[in-house]
PDB file of C-alpha atoms in Angstrom:
ATOM      1  CA  MET P 210     219.278 174.248  96.887  1.00 45.00           C
ATOM      2  CA  SER P 211     217.105 175.892  94.230  1.00 44.00           C
ATOM      3  CA  ASP P 212     213.493 174.920  93.573  1.00 44.00           C
ATOM      4  CA  THR P 213     214.592 173.474  90.220  1.00 42.00           C
ATOM      5  CA  HIS P 214     217.216 171.254  91.838  1.00 41.00           C
ATOM      6  CA  THR P 215     214.751 170.180  94.526  1.00 39.00           C
ATOM      7  CA  ALA P 216     212.221 169.147  91.889  1.00 39.00           C
ATOM      8  CA  GLU P 217     214.906 167.223  90.008  1.00 36.00           C
ATOM      9  CA  ALA P 218     215.951 165.376  93.174  1.00 37.00           C
ATOM     10  CA  MET P 219     212.357 164.426  93.890  1.00 39.00           C
ATOM     11  CA  THR P 220     211.982 163.103  90.348  1.00 38.00           C
ATOM     12  CA  VAL P 221     215.098 160.956  90.714  1.00 35.00           C
ATOM     13  CA  ARG P 222     213.822 159.468  93.961  1.00 43.00           C
ATOM     14  CA  ARG P 223     210.378 158.852  92.473  1.00 49.00           C
ATOM     15  CA  ASP P 224     211.857 157.187  89.381  1.00 54.00           C
ATOM     16  CA  ASP P 225     214.303 155.005  91.301  1.00 68.00           C
ATOM     17  CA  PRO P 226     213.503 151.455  90.088  1.00 67.00           C
ATOM     18  CA  ASP P 227     214.477 149.942  93.446  1.00 76.00           C
ATOM     19  CA  ASP P 228     212.054 152.315  95.181  1.00 84.00           C
ATOM     20  CA  VAL P 229     209.238 151.286  92.844  1.00 88.00           C
ATOM     21  CA  VAL P 230     209.955 147.608  93.557  1.00 85.00           C
ATOM     22  CA  VAL P 231     209.907 148.214  97.310  1.00 86.00           C
ATOM     23  CA  ARG P 232     206.624 150.127  97.157  1.00 89.00           C
ATOM     24  CA  LEU P 233     204.983 147.487  94.949  1.00 90.00           C
ATOM     25  CA  GLU P 234     206.211 144.722  97.252  1.00 85.00           C
ATOM     26  CA  GLU P 235     204.871 146.541 100.312  1.00 84.00           C
ATOM     27  CA  ASP P 236     201.471 147.092  98.712  1.00 88.00           C
ATOM     28  CA  ILE P 237     201.254 143.367  97.949  1.00 84.00           C
ATOM     29  CA  ILE P 238     202.616 141.834 101.122  1.00 78.00           C
ATOM     30  CA  PHE P 239     200.707 144.207 103.406  1.00 79.00           C
ATOM     31  CA  GLY P 240     197.428 143.488 101.637  1.00 77.00           C
ATOM     32  CA  ARG P 241     196.823 146.836  99.904  1.00 86.00           C
ATOM     33  CA  LEU P 242     196.744 144.911  96.624  1.00 87.00           C
ATOM     34  CA  ALA P 243     194.689 141.756  97.084  1.00 83.00           C
ATOM     35  CA  PRO P 244     195.716 138.262  95.911  1.00 81.00           C
ATOM     36  CA  GLY P 245     194.698 137.875  92.273  1.00 85.00           C
ATOM     37  CA  ALA P 246     194.377 141.637  91.652  1.00 89.00           C
ATOM     38  CA  ARG P 247     195.285 142.699  88.098  1.00 93.00           C
ATOM     39  CA  LEU P 248     198.314 144.980  87.849  1.00 94.00           C
ATOM     40  CA  THR P 249     198.083 147.218  84.786  1.00 93.00           C
ATOM     41  CA  GLU P 250     201.035 149.364  83.835  1.00 93.00           C
ATOM     42  CA  ASP P 251     198.928 152.519  83.554  1.00 93.00           C
ATOM     43  CA  ALA P 252     197.427 152.046  87.024  1.00 94.00           C
ATOM     44  CA  LEU P 253     200.846 151.415  88.578  1.00 93.00           C
ATOM     45  CA  MET P 254     202.348 154.444  86.823  1.00 93.00           C
ATOM     46  CA  ALA P 255     199.630 156.604  88.369  1.00 93.00           C
ATOM     47  CA  ARG P 256     199.901 154.906  91.760  1.00 93.00           C
ATOM     48  CA  TYR P 257     203.658 155.396  92.075  1.00 92.00           C
ATOM     49  CA  GLY P 258     204.113 158.515  89.935  1.00 91.00           C
ATOM     50  CA  THR P 259     206.730 156.828  87.781  1.00 91.00           C
ATOM     51  CA  SER P 260     207.447 155.841  84.185  1.00 91.00           C
ATOM     52  CA  ARG P 261     206.313 152.774  82.255  1.00 92.00           C
ATOM     53  CA  HIS P 262     209.942 151.655  82.025  1.00 91.00           C
ATOM     54  CA  PHE P 263     210.356 151.523  85.798  1.00 91.00           C
ATOM     55  CA  VAL P 264     206.969 149.868  86.292  1.00 92.00           C
ATOM     56  CA  ARG P 265     207.994 147.113  83.894  1.00 91.00           C
ATOM     57  CA  GLN P 266     211.280 146.671  85.735  1.00 91.00           C
ATOM     58  CA  ALA P 267     209.397 146.468  89.039  1.00 90.00           C
ATOM     59  CA  LEU P 268     207.025 143.817  87.694  1.00 92.00           C
ATOM     60  CA  VAL P 269     209.928 141.687  86.433  1.00 91.00           C
ATOM     61  CA  GLU P 270     211.623 141.861  89.834  1.00 88.00           C
ATOM     62  CA  ALA P 271     208.363 141.204  91.703  1.00 87.00           C
ATOM     63  CA  GLU P 272     207.816 138.126  89.535  1.00 88.00           C
ATOM     64  CA  ARG P 273     211.333 136.931  90.374  1.00 85.00           C
ATOM     65  CA  ARG P 274     210.530 137.313  94.068  1.00 81.00           C
ATOM     66  CA  GLY P 275     207.377 135.234  93.613  1.00 79.00           C
ATOM     67  CA  ILE P 276     204.815 137.869  94.570  1.00 84.00           C
ATOM     68  CA  VAL P 277     203.611 138.659  91.046  1.00 90.00           C
ATOM     69  CA  ARG P 278     202.554 136.309  88.269  1.00 89.00           C
ATOM     70  CA  ARG P 279     202.743 137.320  84.609  1.00 90.00           C
ATOM     71  CA  GLU P 280     200.864 135.298  81.995  1.00 89.00           C
ATOM     72  CA  LYS P 281     200.399 135.681  78.263  1.00 85.00           C
ATOM     73  CA  ASN P 282     197.055 137.276  77.320  1.00 82.00           C
ATOM     74  CA  VAL P 283     196.378 137.958  81.009  1.00 84.00           C
ATOM     75  CA  GLY P 284     199.144 140.298  82.071  1.00 90.00           C
ATOM     76  CA  ALA P 285     200.458 140.760  85.591  1.00 92.00           C
ATOM     77  CA  THR P 286     198.476 139.847  88.695  1.00 92.00           C
ATOM     78  CA  VAL P 287     199.240 139.649  92.396  1.00 90.00           C
ATOM     79  CA  ARG P 288     200.358 136.079  93.037  1.00 86.00           C
ATOM     80  CA  PHE P 289     197.419 134.011  94.263  1.00 85.00           C
ATOM     81  CA  TYR P 290     197.913 130.778  96.171  1.00 88.00           C
ATOM     82  CA  SER P 291     195.086 128.283  96.387  1.00 90.00           C
ATOM     83  CA  ALA P 292     194.095 126.901  99.785  1.00 93.00           C
ATOM     84  CA  GLU P 293     195.752 123.590  98.909  1.00 95.00           C
ATOM     85  CA  GLU P 294     198.978 125.328  97.861  1.00 93.00           C
ATOM     86  CA  VAL P 295     199.017 127.283 101.124  1.00 92.00           C
ATOM     87  CA  ARG P 296     198.600 124.122 103.171  1.00 94.00           C
ATOM     88  CA  GLN P 297     201.313 122.300 101.252  1.00 96.00           C
ATOM     89  CA  ILE P 298     203.778 125.182 101.489  1.00 94.00           C
ATOM     90  CA  TYR P 299     203.179 125.540 105.217  1.00 95.00           C
ATOM     91  CA  GLU P 300     203.565 121.790 105.736  1.00 96.00           C
ATOM     92  CA  VAL P 301     207.118 122.046 104.418  1.00 97.00           C
ATOM     93  CA  ARG P 302     207.874 125.245 106.314  1.00 96.00           C
ATOM     94  CA  GLU P 303     206.569 123.717 109.547  1.00 97.00           C
ATOM     95  CA  MET P 304     208.756 120.613 109.127  1.00 97.00           C
ATOM     96  CA  LEU P 305     211.847 122.723 108.482  1.00 97.00           C
ATOM     97  CA  THR P 306     211.028 125.017 111.398  1.00 98.00           C
ATOM     98  CA  ARG P 307     210.488 122.173 113.857  1.00 98.00           C
ATOM     99  CA  GLN P 308     213.730 120.455 112.861  1.00 98.00           C
ATOM    100  CA  ALA P 309     215.771 123.660 113.084  1.00 98.00           C
ATOM    101  CA  ALA P 310     214.347 124.490 116.524  1.00 98.00           C
ATOM    102  CA  LEU P 311     215.076 120.985 117.822  1.00 98.00           C
ATOM    103  CA  MET P 312     218.713 121.299 116.718  1.00 98.00           C
ATOM    104  CA  ILE P 313     219.347 124.496 118.720  1.00 98.00           C
ATOM    105  CA  PRO P 314     221.507 123.543 121.736  1.00 98.00           C
ATOM    106  CA  LEU P 315     219.804 124.453 125.022  1.00 98.00           C
ATOM    107  CA  PRO P 316     220.349 126.370 127.165  1.00 98.00           C
ATOM    108  CA  ALA P 317     221.317 128.774 124.391  1.00 98.00           C
ATOM    109  CA  PRO P 318     224.466 130.884 124.813  1.00 97.00           C
ATOM    110  CA  GLN P 319     224.006 134.327 126.294  1.00 98.00           C
ATOM    111  CA  SER P 320     225.352 135.863 123.079  1.00 98.00           C
ATOM    112  CA  LEU P 321     222.333 134.508 121.163  1.00 98.00           C
ATOM    113  CA  ILE P 322     219.937 135.678 123.876  1.00 98.00           C
ATOM    114  CA  ASP P 323     221.461 139.164 123.725  1.00 98.00           C
ATOM    115  CA  VAL P 324     221.079 139.333 119.928  1.00 98.00           C
ATOM    116  CA  LEU P 325     217.436 138.232 120.078  1.00 98.00           C
ATOM    117  CA  VAL P 326     216.599 140.612 122.931  1.00 98.00           C
ATOM    118  CA  GLU P 327     217.985 143.525 120.900  1.00 98.00           C
ATOM    119  CA  LEU P 328     216.105 142.453 117.763  1.00 98.00           C
ATOM    120  CA  GLN P 329     212.931 142.130 119.803  1.00 98.00           C
ATOM    121  CA  ARG P 330     213.480 145.640 121.173  1.00 98.00           C
ATOM    122  CA  GLN P 331     213.822 146.946 117.611  1.00 97.00           C
ATOM    123  CA  TYR P 332     210.757 144.954 116.550  1.00 96.00           C
ATOM    124  CA  CYS P 333     208.646 146.513 119.287  1.00 95.00           C
ATOM    125  CA  ALA P 334     209.991 149.985 118.483  1.00 96.00           C
ATOM    126  CA  ARG P 335     209.047 149.577 114.810  1.00 94.00           C
ATOM    127  CA  ALA P 336     205.624 148.358 115.907  1.00 91.00           C
ATOM    128  CA  GLU P 337     205.098 151.463 118.045  1.00 92.00           C
ATOM    129  CA  LEU P 338     205.888 153.622 115.018  1.00 91.00           C
ATOM    130  CA  GLN P 339     203.635 151.456 112.804  1.00 87.00           C
ATOM    131  CA  ASP P 340     206.585 151.140 110.429  1.00 89.00           C
ATOM    132  CA  LEU P 341     205.426 148.131 108.392  1.00 84.00           C
ATOM    133  CA  ARG P 342     208.661 147.738 106.453  1.00 84.00           C
ATOM    134  CA  GLY P 343     210.684 147.961 109.670  1.00 90.00           C
ATOM    135  CA  ILE P 344     208.384 145.475 111.429  1.00 90.00           C
ATOM    136  CA  HIS P 345     208.777 142.995 108.575  1.00 88.00           C
ATOM    137  CA  GLU P 346     212.568 143.358 108.404  1.00 90.00           C
ATOM    138  CA  THR P 347     213.186 143.047 112.151  1.00 95.00           C
ATOM    139  CA  ASN P 348     210.789 140.109 112.380  1.00 93.00           C
ATOM    140  CA  ASP P 349     212.674 138.203 109.699  1.00 93.00           C
ATOM    141  CA  ALA P 350     216.025 139.147 111.263  1.00 96.00           C
ATOM    142  CA  PHE P 351     214.799 137.711 114.588  1.00 98.00           C
ATOM    143  CA  HIS P 352     213.901 134.369 113.016  1.00 97.00           C
ATOM    144  CA  VAL P 353     217.057 134.110 110.912  1.00 97.00           C
ATOM    145  CA  ALA P 354     219.167 134.748 114.027  1.00 98.00           C
ATOM    146  CA  LEU P 355     217.152 132.209 116.022  1.00 98.00           C
ATOM    147  CA  PHE P 356     217.311 129.411 113.458  1.00 98.00           C
ATOM    148  CA  GLY P 357     220.918 130.219 112.604  1.00 97.00           C
ATOM    149  CA  ALA P 358     221.728 128.704 116.005  1.00 98.00           C
ATOM    150  CA  CYS P 359     220.771 125.244 114.694  1.00 98.00           C
ATOM    151  CA  GLY P 360     224.260 124.984 113.211  1.00 97.00           C
ATOM    152  CA  ASN P 361     223.181 123.835 109.717  1.00 98.00           C
ATOM    153  CA  PRO P 362     223.465 126.658 107.164  1.00 97.00           C
ATOM    154  CA  TYR P 363     221.742 124.575 104.467  1.00 98.00           C
ATOM    155  CA  LEU P 364     218.711 124.093 106.669  1.00 98.00           C
ATOM    156  CA  VAL P 365     218.673 127.816 107.461  1.00 97.00           C
ATOM    157  CA  ARG P 366     218.868 128.659 103.742  1.00 96.00           C
ATOM    158  CA  SER P 367     215.920 126.355 103.030  1.00 96.00           C
ATOM    159  CA  LEU P 368     213.962 128.001 105.834  1.00 96.00           C
ATOM    160  CA  GLN P 369     214.711 131.436 104.412  1.00 92.00           C
ATOM    161  CA  ASP P 370     213.491 130.300 100.993  1.00 91.00           C
ATOM    162  CA  TYR P 371     210.170 129.241 102.522  1.00 91.00           C
ATOM    163  CA  MET P 372     209.957 132.407 104.598  1.00 89.00           C
ATOM    164  CA  ASN P 373     210.243 134.340 101.331  1.00 83.00           C
ATOM    165  CA  LEU P 374     207.722 132.082  99.617  1.00 84.00           C
ATOM    166  CA  THR P 375     205.175 132.701 102.368  1.00 86.00           C
ATOM    167  CA  LEU P 376     205.843 136.445 102.513  1.00 81.00           C
ATOM    168  CA  PRO P 377     202.600 137.434 100.725  1.00 77.00           C
ATOM    169  CA  MET P 378     200.690 135.163 103.107  1.00 81.00           C
ATOM    170  CA  ARG P 379     202.240 136.286 106.380  1.00 79.00           C
ATOM    171  CA  ALA P 380     203.369 139.918 106.102  1.00 69.00           C
ATOM    172  CA  LYS P 381     199.853 141.379 106.215  1.00 70.00           C
ATOM    173  CA  ASN P 382     199.572 139.747 109.635  1.00 70.00           C
ATOM    174  CA  LEU P 383     202.220 142.194 110.870  1.00 69.00           C
ATOM    175  CA  ALA P 384     199.856 145.065 110.073  1.00 69.00           C
ATOM    176  CA  ASP P 385     197.092 143.437 112.120  1.00 77.00           C
ATOM    177  CA  ARG P 386     196.924 144.652 115.732  1.00 82.00           C
ATOM    178  CA  GLU P 387     195.927 141.266 117.141  1.00 85.00           C
ATOM    179  CA  GLY P 388     198.418 139.351 115.013  1.00 84.00           C
ATOM    180  CA  LEU P 389     201.265 141.715 115.874  1.00 88.00           C
ATOM    181  CA  ALA P 390     200.538 141.553 119.612  1.00 91.00           C
ATOM    182  CA  LEU P 391     200.529 137.742 119.465  1.00 92.00           C
ATOM    183  CA  SER P 392     203.771 137.735 117.494  1.00 93.00           C
ATOM    184  CA  LYS P 393     205.525 139.937 120.076  1.00 95.00           C
ATOM    185  CA  ARG P 394     204.366 137.738 122.971  1.00 96.00           C
ATOM    186  CA  GLN P 395     205.523 134.594 121.217  1.00 97.00           C
ATOM    187  CA  HIS P 396     208.942 136.103 120.458  1.00 98.00           C
ATOM    188  CA  GLU P 397     209.374 136.882 124.148  1.00 98.00           C
ATOM    189  CA  LEU P 398     208.389 133.340 125.104  1.00 98.00           C
ATOM    190  CA  MET P 399     210.872 131.924 122.579  1.00 98.00           C
ATOM    191  CA  ILE P 400     213.639 133.899 124.257  1.00 98.00           C
ATOM    192  CA  GLU P 401     212.611 132.512 127.660  1.00 98.00           C
ATOM    193  CA  LEU P 402     212.497 128.930 126.349  1.00 98.00           C
ATOM    194  CA  LEU P 403     215.988 129.342 124.917  1.00 98.00           C
ATOM    195  CA  LYS P 404     217.220 129.823 128.488  1.00 98.00           C
ATOM    196  CA  GLY P 405     215.852 126.415 129.523  1.00 97.00           C
ATOM    197  CA  ARG P 406     216.187 122.853 128.258  1.00 97.00           C
ATOM    198  CA  ASP P 407     212.797 122.004 126.713  1.00 98.00           C
ATOM    199  CA  SER P 408     213.600 121.737 122.995  1.00 98.00           C
ATOM    200  CA  TRP P 409     210.193 120.249 122.192  1.00 98.00           C
ATOM    201  CA  ALA P 410     208.348 123.172 123.765  1.00 98.00           C
ATOM    202  CA  LEU P 411     210.505 125.606 121.782  1.00 98.00           C
ATOM    203  CA  ALA P 412     209.929 123.707 118.532  1.00 98.00           C
ATOM    204  CA  GLN P 413     206.161 123.567 119.071  1.00 98.00           C
ATOM    205  CA  LEU P 414     206.002 127.290 119.821  1.00 98.00           C
ATOM    206  CA  CYS P 415     207.950 128.060 116.637  1.00 97.00           C
ATOM    207  CA  VAL P 416     205.434 126.006 114.628  1.00 97.00           C
ATOM    208  CA  ASP P 417     202.447 127.555 116.438  1.00 96.00           C
ATOM    209  CA  HIS P 418     203.922 130.984 115.722  1.00 95.00           C
ATOM    210  CA  MET P 419     203.098 130.745 112.010  1.00 92.00           C
ATOM    211  CA  GLN P 420     199.503 129.536 112.353  1.00 92.00           C
ATOM    212  CA  PHE P 421     197.833 132.957 112.718  1.00 88.00           C
ATOM    213  CA  SER P 422     199.116 134.231 109.360  1.00 86.00           C
ATOM    214  CA  LYS P 423     198.319 130.928 107.656  1.00 90.00           C
ATOM    215  CA  SER P 424     194.724 131.013 108.927  1.00 90.00           C
ATOM    216  CA  ASP P 425     194.386 134.692 108.035  1.00 84.00           C
ATOM    217  CA  TYR P 426     195.480 134.149 104.429  1.00 84.00           C
ATOM    218  CA  LEU P 427     193.161 131.141 104.022  1.00 89.00           C
ATOM    219  CA  ALA P 428     190.272 133.244 105.348  1.00 87.00           C
ATOM    220  CA  ARG P 429     191.103 136.113 102.976  1.00 80.00           C
ATOM    221  CA  ILE P 430     191.180 133.965  99.849  1.00 80.00           C
ATOM    222  CA  ALA P 431     187.985 132.187 100.946  1.00 83.00           C
ATOM    223  CA  ASN P 432     186.221 135.538 101.267  1.00 76.00           C
ATOM    224  CA  ASP P 433     187.592 136.739  97.926  1.00 62.00           C
TER     225      ASP P 433
END
């Protein structure tokens, strides 16, 4: 391939709107852009080496995903949740999580255990590589597979909606060494509890599992 063609290919990749969305999302959910930070088009064009058109597309999509807020006379900012909003959102997520965990038949089938063991292996492998996107994706896959065993797809869909809503609050935790180590240990304990019969212990662990990221986000916005 000639140098000209190589340069053209790089430009296409850089100006891929989906790529810009992914990079903006990662910068927000992994804490590189703080809650409440102003997102100007010129700054984002320079940050991602892309055009104004693709930046605008990325901001529209990020707003749809709930991680960016756009207001008249203010512009775009990283979505900021107040402490009260965080507590209320987590109250709902905790109720949904507890109910889904209690509905999982125990002992769980070996097929579910095998799926979760493999996802945990991938999660740990991504963690070793410090692949934040991979860590986030395998973590969510683990929880969707786990709660999918409750047998109620509507409950699982509601849980996924709240997982997405809390993404800016919890994903940065996956880049934190202490938070990631705790997450891996708790995943392993969930798998062990699935082999037994104590549904209440499993449900409580699933609720406890989300407390580190909740506390971390509350501390961050208090400091800001």
